[in-house]
């Protein structure tokens, strides 16, 4: 470990300004070097970068301004009094990403394993307070071993201060957690309170209790990655929004996400001039989406046809894949896209899809991002497991999120929109500003087969040829209640549009809604379903 420069034995120190400056430069060199080459090699041997290397990749070159570089802990006992490195294991400060201010703190695993002590926590508290006061995003680069056990309850209190600040900043400034190493116990809760969680495969894990404790308590044997690795949290738990193979790619994608988010909740997201014409037609949509409601297709291809340059950033790509949530641009302005995915579970809503979309809608609303909803949804997933798992409660989360959102909201019914799922997916009745439908739309309480079976049950049973009677009555039901203009005739959709013109219609409508203002009733806060 590098030697820390201690104050001169002569309390007066150097006698001139140049001597003082030399002393400062020596101390700064020690702080920047950290615990030494051997510790850095150990970090690199695990495929991990150091805290400062990570900050260098995240921020614009030369823009980082460090805060409290010379901070050291004041704890004693267990050998701590003889080991007081500068920074105390966390690098904090601010810089820019594409010219906009971003605050950052990065655990230095080389110092105390990145574990959080009192001074370490106070540095994080300060940078979080600065980010909130400045109205700028906060990015945490996490690679720490949890609370510093040698400092006892003081370390736990430090986590409490972080959690409280995460909560105060929620919906005010974007908060992004990047998991680059093992994060256990209290270290896992702060990321869960932030807006987005990034993870790097193999090197990053998150869990409340590690494999050893799990084995002791339950007898189950599992590896660190099997318990809380990146793929587990991307596919099973839904804790991780984005997962990448290496730190360089991960941090580049954090920069990309920041480019699509506003600095705070009082401003709009950045607008980027697009070369993709706003009036561009998409005739390919006529072939991408089959008219037959039972035929699957990939909603990603539809989204790519509509948005600028076919480019979008999908959130929670590998979790609850029956619904797609993505950030994209339309004529240079950021929008949030929520879309059914007919390719997975026929696009039905279930517990996980409802939670995923609800959280995304809330994020968009908090940060002034208009929401475009693309519907092709046959309903909620039936089953004992779903009902006992609380599909009512979880589905209500999505309903609440949409009803509570005040940003511009536009829905487009591509094909099926049945039952409660139609209402929940931003129908006009729950406050969508505009609702459009393609000529292939079918808006109904349920599919024609099921509806005819309920309404005409007795007639079908009494018929000489029940199957022929069923087919005739299904056809009649479709002709009466499920034709493309039924909802338009009743004002439940604003227009039936040419699919090829959808991009132009969306861009024009969003331009009209740009100055939308909506007030919610005066209240401390709502009580959303949990």
CSV table of C-alpha atoms in Angstrom, one decimal, residues 48-391:
chain,number,residue,atom,x,y,z
A,48,UNK,CA,-12.0,-4.9,-13.7
A,49,UNK,CA,-10.9,-1.2,-14.1
A,50,UNK,CA,-10.0,1.1,-11.2
A,51,UNK,CA,-12.4,3.8,-10.0
A,52,UNK,CA,-10.6,6.6,-11.8
A,53,UNK,CA,-10.4,4.6,-15.0
A,54,UNK,CA,-14.1,4.1,-14.9
A,55,UNK,CA,-14.8,7.7,-14.3
A,56,UNK,CA,-12.5,8.5,-17.3
A,57,UNK,CA,-14.7,6.4,-19.5
A,58,UNK,CA,-17.9,7.8,-18.2
A,59,UNK,CA,-17.2,11.5,-18.4
A,60,UNK,CA,-16.0,13.7,-21.2
A,61,UNK,CA,-12.2,13.8,-21.3
A,62,UNK,CA,-10.7,16.2,-18.8
A,63,UNK,CA,-14.0,17.3,-17.3
A,64,UNK,CA,-13.8,15.5,-13.9
A,65,UNK,CA,-13.6,17.7,-10.8
A,66,UNK,CA,-12.9,15.7,-7.7
A,67,UNK,CA,-14.4,16.6,-4.3
A,68,UNK,CA,-12.8,15.7,-0.9
A,69,UNK,CA,-9.8,13.9,-2.4
A,70,UNK,CA,-7.9,14.2,0.8
A,71,UNK,CA,-10.7,12.8,3.1
A,72,UNK,CA,-9.6,10.1,5.5
A,73,UNK,CA,-11.4,8.1,8.2
A,74,UNK,CA,-11.0,8.8,11.9
A,75,UNK,CA,-11.8,5.3,13.1
A,76,UNK,CA,-9.6,3.4,15.4
A,77,UNK,CA,-9.3,-0.2,16.5
A,78,UNK,CA,-8.8,-3.4,14.5
A,79,UNK,CA,-5.7,-1.8,12.9
A,80,UNK,CA,-7.6,1.1,11.3
A,81,UNK,CA,-5.7,3.8,13.0
A,82,UNK,CA,-2.6,2.7,11.1
A,83,UNK,CA,-4.3,2.5,7.7
A,84,UNK,CA,-5.8,5.9,6.7
A,85,UNK,CA,-5.5,6.2,2.9
A,86,UNK,CA,-6.7,9.3,1.1
A,87,UNK,CA,-10.2,9.2,-0.5
A,88,UNK,CA,-11.3,6.5,2.1
A,89,UNK,CA,-12.2,4.1,-0.8
A,90,UNK,CA,-14.6,6.3,-2.8
A,91,UNK,CA,-13.9,8.9,-5.5
A,92,UNK,CA,-16.5,11.6,-5.8
A,93,UNK,CA,-17.0,14.6,-8.0
A,94,UNK,CA,-18.6,16.0,-11.1
A,95,UNK,CA,-17.9,16.3,-14.8
A,96,UNK,CA,-19.8,16.4,-18.1
A,97,UNK,CA,-21.3,13.9,-20.5
A,98,UNK,CA,-21.7,15.4,-23.9
A,99,UNK,CA,-21.3,18.8,-22.3
A,100,UNK,CA,-24.0,18.4,-19.6
A,101,UNK,CA,-23.1,18.2,-15.9
A,102,UNK,CA,-23.2,14.8,-14.3
A,103,UNK,CA,-22.3,13.9,-10.7
A,104,UNK,CA,-20.5,10.6,-9.9
A,105,UNK,CA,-19.2,8.5,-7.1
A,106,UNK,CA,-17.1,5.4,-7.7
A,107,UNK,CA,-16.1,2.8,-5.1
A,108,UNK,CA,-12.3,2.0,-5.1
A,109,UNK,CA,-12.2,-1.7,-4.4
A,110,UNK,CA,-8.4,-1.5,-3.9
A,111,UNK,CA,-9.0,0.4,-0.6
A,112,UNK,CA,-10.8,-1.6,2.1
A,113,UNK,CA,-12.5,-3.6,-0.7
A,114,UNK,CA,-14.6,-0.5,-1.4
A,115,UNK,CA,-16.4,-1.1,1.9
A,116,UNK,CA,-18.4,1.8,3.3
A,117,UNK,CA,-17.3,3.5,6.5
A,118,UNK,CA,-18.4,6.8,8.1
A,119,UNK,CA,-16.1,9.1,6.1
A,120,UNK,CA,-16.8,7.1,2.9
A,121,UNK,CA,-20.5,7.6,3.5
A,122,UNK,CA,-20.2,11.3,4.2
A,123,UNK,CA,-18.5,11.8,0.9
A,124,UNK,CA,-21.3,10.1,-0.9
A,125,UNK,CA,-23.9,12.1,1.1
A,126,UNK,CA,-22.2,15.3,0.0
A,127,UNK,CA,-22.1,14.5,-3.7
A,128,UNK,CA,-25.7,13.3,-3.6
A,129,UNK,CA,-26.8,16.6,-2.0
A,130,UNK,CA,-24.8,18.6,-4.6
A,131,UNK,CA,-26.4,16.7,-7.5
A,132,UNK,CA,-29.9,17.4,-6.1
A,133,UNK,CA,-29.1,21.0,-5.5
A,134,UNK,CA,-27.6,21.5,-8.9
A,135,UNK,CA,-30.4,19.6,-10.7
A,136,UNK,CA,-28.0,17.2,-12.4
A,137,UNK,CA,-28.0,13.4,-12.9
A,138,UNK,CA,-26.1,11.2,-10.4
A,139,UNK,CA,-24.2,8.0,-11.5
A,140,UNK,CA,-22.9,5.6,-8.9
A,141,UNK,CA,-20.1,3.2,-10.0
A,142,UNK,CA,-20.6,0.3,-7.5
A,143,UNK,CA,-17.8,-2.1,-6.6
A,144,UNK,CA,-17.9,-2.5,-2.8
A,145,UNK,CA,-18.0,-5.1,-0.1
A,146,UNK,CA,-20.8,-3.6,1.9
A,147,UNK,CA,-20.5,-2.0,5.3
A,148,UNK,CA,-17.1,-1.7,6.8
A,149,UNK,CA,-17.4,-4.1,9.7
A,150,UNK,CA,-14.6,-2.6,11.7
A,151,UNK,CA,-16.6,0.7,12.0
A,152,UNK,CA,-19.7,-1.1,13.3
A,153,UNK,CA,-23.1,0.7,13.4
A,154,UNK,CA,-21.6,4.0,12.1
A,155,UNK,CA,-21.3,2.3,8.7
A,156,UNK,CA,-24.9,1.2,8.8
A,157,UNK,CA,-26.0,4.7,9.5
A,158,UNK,CA,-24.1,5.8,6.5
A,159,UNK,CA,-26.2,3.5,4.3
A,160,UNK,CA,-29.3,5.0,5.9
A,161,UNK,CA,-28.2,8.5,4.7
A,162,UNK,CA,-27.7,7.2,1.2
A,163,UNK,CA,-31.1,5.5,1.1
A,164,UNK,CA,-32.8,8.7,2.4
A,165,UNK,CA,-31.1,10.8,-0.3
A,166,UNK,CA,-32.0,8.3,-3.1
A,167,UNK,CA,-35.6,8.6,-2.1
A,168,UNK,CA,-35.6,12.4,-1.9
A,169,UNK,CA,-33.9,12.6,-5.4
A,170,UNK,CA,-36.4,10.1,-6.9
A,171,UNK,CA,-38.2,11.7,-9.8
A,172,UNK,CA,-36.2,14.9,-9.4
A,173,UNK,CA,-32.9,14.0,-11.0
A,174,UNK,CA,-32.0,10.8,-13.0
A,175,UNK,CA,-30.2,8.3,-10.8
A,176,UNK,CA,-28.2,5.5,-12.5
A,177,UNK,CA,-26.4,2.6,-10.7
A,178,UNK,CA,-23.7,0.8,-12.5
A,179,UNK,CA,-22.8,-2.6,-10.8
A,180,UNK,CA,-19.1,-3.4,-11.5
A,181,UNK,CA,-18.3,-5.8,-8.7
A,182,UNK,CA,-19.8,-7.6,-5.8
A,183,UNK,CA,-22.5,-5.6,-3.9
A,184,UNK,CA,-24.1,-7.3,-0.9
A,185,UNK,CA,-26.4,-6.3,1.9
A,186,UNK,CA,-27.0,-2.6,2.2
A,187,UNK,CA,-24.9,-2.0,-0.9
A,188,UNK,CA,-27.7,-3.6,-3.0
A,189,UNK,CA,-30.5,-1.5,-1.7
A,190,UNK,CA,-29.4,1.9,-3.0
A,191,UNK,CA,-29.3,0.7,-6.6
A,192,UNK,CA,-32.8,-0.7,-6.1
A,193,UNK,CA,-34.0,2.8,-5.3
A,194,UNK,CA,-32.5,4.4,-8.4
A,195,UNK,CA,-34.0,4.7,-11.9
A,196,UNK,CA,-31.7,2.4,-13.8
A,197,UNK,CA,-29.4,-0.5,-12.9
A,198,UNK,CA,-26.5,-1.5,-15.2
A,199,UNK,CA,-24.6,-4.7,-14.6
A,200,UNK,CA,-21.4,-6.3,-16.1
A,201,UNK,CA,-21.4,-10.1,-16.5
A,202,UNK,CA,-19.2,-12.3,-14.4
A,203,UNK,CA,-17.7,-9.4,-12.3
A,204,UNK,CA,-20.9,-7.9,-10.8
A,205,UNK,CA,-23.2,-9.5,-8.3
A,206,UNK,CA,-26.1,-8.2,-6.1
A,207,UNK,CA,-27.6,-10.0,-3.2
A,208,UNK,CA,-28.9,-9.3,0.3
A,209,UNK,CA,-27.2,-12.4,1.8
A,210,UNK,CA,-24.4,-14.3,0.0
A,211,UNK,CA,-24.1,-17.9,-0.9
A,212,UNK,CA,-22.5,-18.9,2.4
A,213,UNK,CA,-25.4,-17.5,4.5
A,214,UNK,CA,-27.9,-19.1,2.1
A,215,UNK,CA,-26.2,-22.5,2.6
A,216,UNK,CA,-26.1,-22.1,6.4
A,217,UNK,CA,-29.8,-21.1,6.7
A,218,UNK,CA,-31.5,-23.1,3.9
A,219,UNK,CA,-28.9,-25.7,3.0
A,220,UNK,CA,-29.0,-24.6,-0.7
A,221,UNK,CA,-25.6,-24.5,-2.5
A,222,UNK,CA,-25.2,-21.8,-5.2
A,223,UNK,CA,-22.5,-19.7,-6.7
A,224,UNK,CA,-22.2,-16.0,-6.4
A,225,UNK,CA,-23.3,-15.5,-10.1
A,226,UNK,CA,-26.0,-18.1,-9.7
A,227,UNK,CA,-27.4,-16.3,-6.8
A,228,UNK,CA,-27.1,-12.7,-7.9
A,229,UNK,CA,-25.2,-12.4,-11.2
A,230,UNK,CA,-26.0,-10.1,-14.0
A,231,UNK,CA,-28.0,-12.6,-16.1
A,232,UNK,CA,-30.1,-13.7,-13.0
A,233,UNK,CA,-31.1,-10.1,-12.4
A,234,UNK,CA,-31.7,-9.4,-16.1
A,235,UNK,CA,-33.9,-12.4,-16.8
A,236,UNK,CA,-35.4,-13.6,-13.5
A,237,UNK,CA,-35.6,-10.9,-10.8
A,238,UNK,CA,-35.9,-7.9,-13.1
A,239,UNK,CA,-33.5,-5.9,-10.8
A,240,UNK,CA,-31.1,-5.1,-13.7
A,241,UNK,CA,-32.3,-3.0,-16.6
A,242,UNK,CA,-29.2,-3.4,-18.8
A,243,UNK,CA,-26.4,-6.1,-18.9
A,244,UNK,CA,-23.2,-6.0,-20.8
A,245,UNK,CA,-20.1,-8.2,-21.2
A,246,UNK,CA,-17.5,-5.6,-20.4
A,247,UNK,CA,-17.1,-2.3,-18.5
A,248,UNK,CA,-16.1,-0.3,-21.6
A,249,UNK,CA,-19.4,-1.1,-23.4
A,250,UNK,CA,-21.4,-0.7,-20.2
A,251,UNK,CA,-20.1,2.8,-19.5
A,252,UNK,CA,-20.6,3.8,-23.2
A,253,UNK,CA,-24.2,2.8,-22.9
A,254,UNK,CA,-24.6,4.7,-19.7
A,255,UNK,CA,-23.5,7.8,-21.6
A,256,UNK,CA,-26.0,7.0,-24.3
A,257,UNK,CA,-28.8,6.7,-21.8
A,258,UNK,CA,-27.9,10.0,-20.2
A,259,UNK,CA,-28.1,11.6,-23.7
A,260,UNK,CA,-31.8,10.7,-23.7
A,261,UNK,CA,-32.7,11.9,-20.2
A,262,UNK,CA,-33.2,15.5,-19.0
A,263,UNK,CA,-30.9,16.9,-16.3
A,264,UNK,CA,-33.8,17.1,-13.9
A,265,UNK,CA,-37.6,17.1,-13.7
A,266,UNK,CA,-38.0,20.8,-14.5
A,267,UNK,CA,-36.5,20.6,-18.1
A,268,UNK,CA,-37.2,18.6,-21.2
A,269,UNK,CA,-34.9,15.9,-22.5
A,270,UNK,CA,-32.3,17.0,-25.0
A,271,UNK,CA,-33.4,17.4,-28.6
A,272,UNK,CA,-31.1,16.1,-31.4
A,273,UNK,CA,-31.5,17.2,-34.9
A,274,UNK,CA,-32.5,14.2,-37.0
A,275,UNK,CA,-31.9,13.5,-40.7
A,276,UNK,CA,-34.8,11.1,-40.7
A,277,UNK,CA,-37.7,13.0,-42.4
A,278,UNK,CA,-40.7,13.5,-40.1
A,279,UNK,CA,-43.1,12.8,-43.0
A,280,UNK,CA,-41.3,9.5,-43.9
A,281,UNK,CA,-43.9,6.8,-44.8
A,282,UNK,CA,-43.5,3.2,-43.7
A,283,UNK,CA,-45.3,1.0,-46.2
A,284,UNK,CA,-43.4,-2.0,-44.7
A,285,UNK,CA,-45.7,-1.9,-41.7
A,286,UNK,CA,-48.5,-3.2,-43.9
A,287,UNK,CA,-46.5,-6.5,-44.3
A,288,UNK,CA,-44.9,-6.6,-40.9
A,289,UNK,CA,-48.2,-6.8,-39.0
A,290,UNK,CA,-50.4,-9.6,-40.3
A,291,UNK,CA,-54.1,-8.9,-40.4
A,292,UNK,CA,-54.9,-12.3,-38.8
A,293,UNK,CA,-55.0,-11.7,-35.1
A,294,UNK,CA,-53.5,-15.1,-34.3
A,295,UNK,CA,-50.3,-14.7,-36.3
A,296,UNK,CA,-47.3,-13.5,-34.3
A,297,UNK,CA,-44.8,-10.9,-35.4
A,298,UNK,CA,-41.9,-9.0,-33.8
A,299,UNK,CA,-42.9,-5.6,-32.3
A,300,UNK,CA,-39.2,-4.5,-32.4
A,301,UNK,CA,-39.5,-4.3,-36.2
A,302,UNK,CA,-42.6,-2.1,-35.9
A,303,UNK,CA,-40.8,0.3,-33.5
A,304,UNK,CA,-37.8,0.5,-35.7
A,305,UNK,CA,-39.9,1.5,-38.6
A,306,UNK,CA,-41.5,4.4,-36.6
A,307,UNK,CA,-38.6,6.0,-34.7
A,308,UNK,CA,-35.7,8.1,-36.0
A,309,UNK,CA,-33.2,6.1,-37.9
A,310,UNK,CA,-34.6,2.8,-36.5
A,311,UNK,CA,-32.7,3.4,-33.3
A,312,UNK,CA,-34.0,2.8,-29.8
A,313,UNK,CA,-32.8,1.8,-26.4
A,314,UNK,CA,-34.8,-1.1,-24.9
A,315,UNK,CA,-35.2,-1.1,-21.1
A,316,UNK,CA,-35.4,-4.5,-19.3
A,317,UNK,CA,-34.9,-6.2,-22.7
A,318,UNK,CA,-34.6,-9.7,-21.2
A,319,UNK,CA,-37.3,-9.5,-18.4
A,320,UNK,CA,-41.0,-9.8,-19.0
A,321,UNK,CA,-40.4,-10.0,-22.8
A,322,UNK,CA,-44.1,-10.0,-23.6
A,323,UNK,CA,-44.0,-6.2,-23.3
A,324,UNK,CA,-41.4,-3.9,-24.8
A,325,UNK,CA,-40.3,-0.6,-23.1
A,326,UNK,CA,-37.9,1.6,-24.9
A,327,UNK,CA,-36.6,5.1,-25.2
A,328,UNK,CA,-36.3,6.5,-28.8
A,329,UNK,CA,-36.6,9.7,-30.7
A,330,UNK,CA,-39.3,11.0,-33.0
A,331,UNK,CA,-38.1,14.0,-35.1
A,332,UNK,CA,-35.3,14.4,-32.6
A,333,UNK,CA,-37.4,14.5,-29.5
A,334,UNK,CA,-37.2,11.7,-26.9
A,335,UNK,CA,-40.3,9.5,-26.4
A,336,UNK,CA,-41.0,6.5,-24.3
A,337,UNK,CA,-42.5,3.5,-26.1
A,338,UNK,CA,-44.6,0.9,-24.4
A,339,UNK,CA,-45.6,-1.9,-26.8
A,340,UNK,CA,-47.2,-5.4,-26.6
A,341,UNK,CA,-44.9,-8.1,-28.0
A,342,UNK,CA,-47.1,-10.7,-29.9
A,343,UNK,CA,-44.0,-12.9,-30.4
A,344,UNK,CA,-43.9,-13.7,-26.6
A,345,UNK,CA,-47.0,-15.2,-24.9
A,346,UNK,CA,-49.0,-13.6,-27.7
A,347,UNK,CA,-48.4,-10.2,-26.0
A,348,UNK,CA,-50.7,-10.8,-23.0
A,349,UNK,CA,-50.2,-8.8,-19.8
A,350,UNK,CA,-49.0,-10.8,-16.8
A,351,UNK,CA,-47.6,-9.9,-13.4
A,352,UNK,CA,-44.1,-9.1,-14.5
A,353,UNK,CA,-45.1,-7.3,-17.7
A,354,UNK,CA,-47.4,-5.1,-15.6
A,355,UNK,CA,-44.7,-4.2,-13.2
A,356,UNK,CA,-42.1,-3.6,-15.9
A,357,UNK,CA,-44.4,-1.2,-17.9
A,358,UNK,CA,-45.7,0.6,-14.7
A,359,UNK,CA,-42.2,1.4,-13.6
A,360,UNK,CA,-41.3,2.6,-17.1
A,361,UNK,CA,-44.4,4.8,-17.4
A,362,UNK,CA,-43.7,6.4,-14.0
A,363,UNK,CA,-40.1,7.1,-15.0
A,364,UNK,CA,-41.2,8.8,-18.3
A,365,UNK,CA,-43.8,10.9,-16.5
A,366,UNK,CA,-41.3,12.0,-13.8
A,367,UNK,CA,-38.8,13.2,-16.4
A,368,UNK,CA,-41.1,14.8,-19.0
A,369,UNK,CA,-40.9,12.1,-21.6
A,370,UNK,CA,-44.0,11.7,-23.8
A,371,UNK,CA,-45.4,8.2,-23.9
A,372,UNK,CA,-46.4,6.3,-27.1
A,373,UNK,CA,-48.3,3.0,-26.5
A,374,UNK,CA,-48.6,0.4,-29.3
A,375,UNK,CA,-51.4,-2.1,-28.6
A,376,UNK,CA,-51.8,-5.6,-29.7
A,377,UNK,CA,-53.0,-7.2,-26.5
A,378,UNK,CA,-55.4,-10.2,-26.2
A,379,UNK,CA,-55.9,-9.6,-22.4
A,380,UNK,CA,-54.4,-10.6,-19.1
A,381,UNK,CA,-52.8,-14.0,-18.7
A,382,UNK,CA,-55.3,-16.4,-17.1
A,383,UNK,CA,-54.3,-19.0,-14.6
A,384,UNK,CA,-54.2,-19.9,-10.9
A,385,UNK,CA,-50.6,-18.9,-10.5
A,386,UNK,CA,-51.3,-15.4,-11.9
A,387,UNK,CA,-54.4,-14.9,-9.7
A,388,UNK,CA,-52.7,-16.2,-6.5
A,389,UNK,CA,-49.6,-14.2,-7.4
A,390,UNK,CA,-51.7,-11.0,-7.3
A,391,UNK,CA,-52.3,-10.1,-11.0
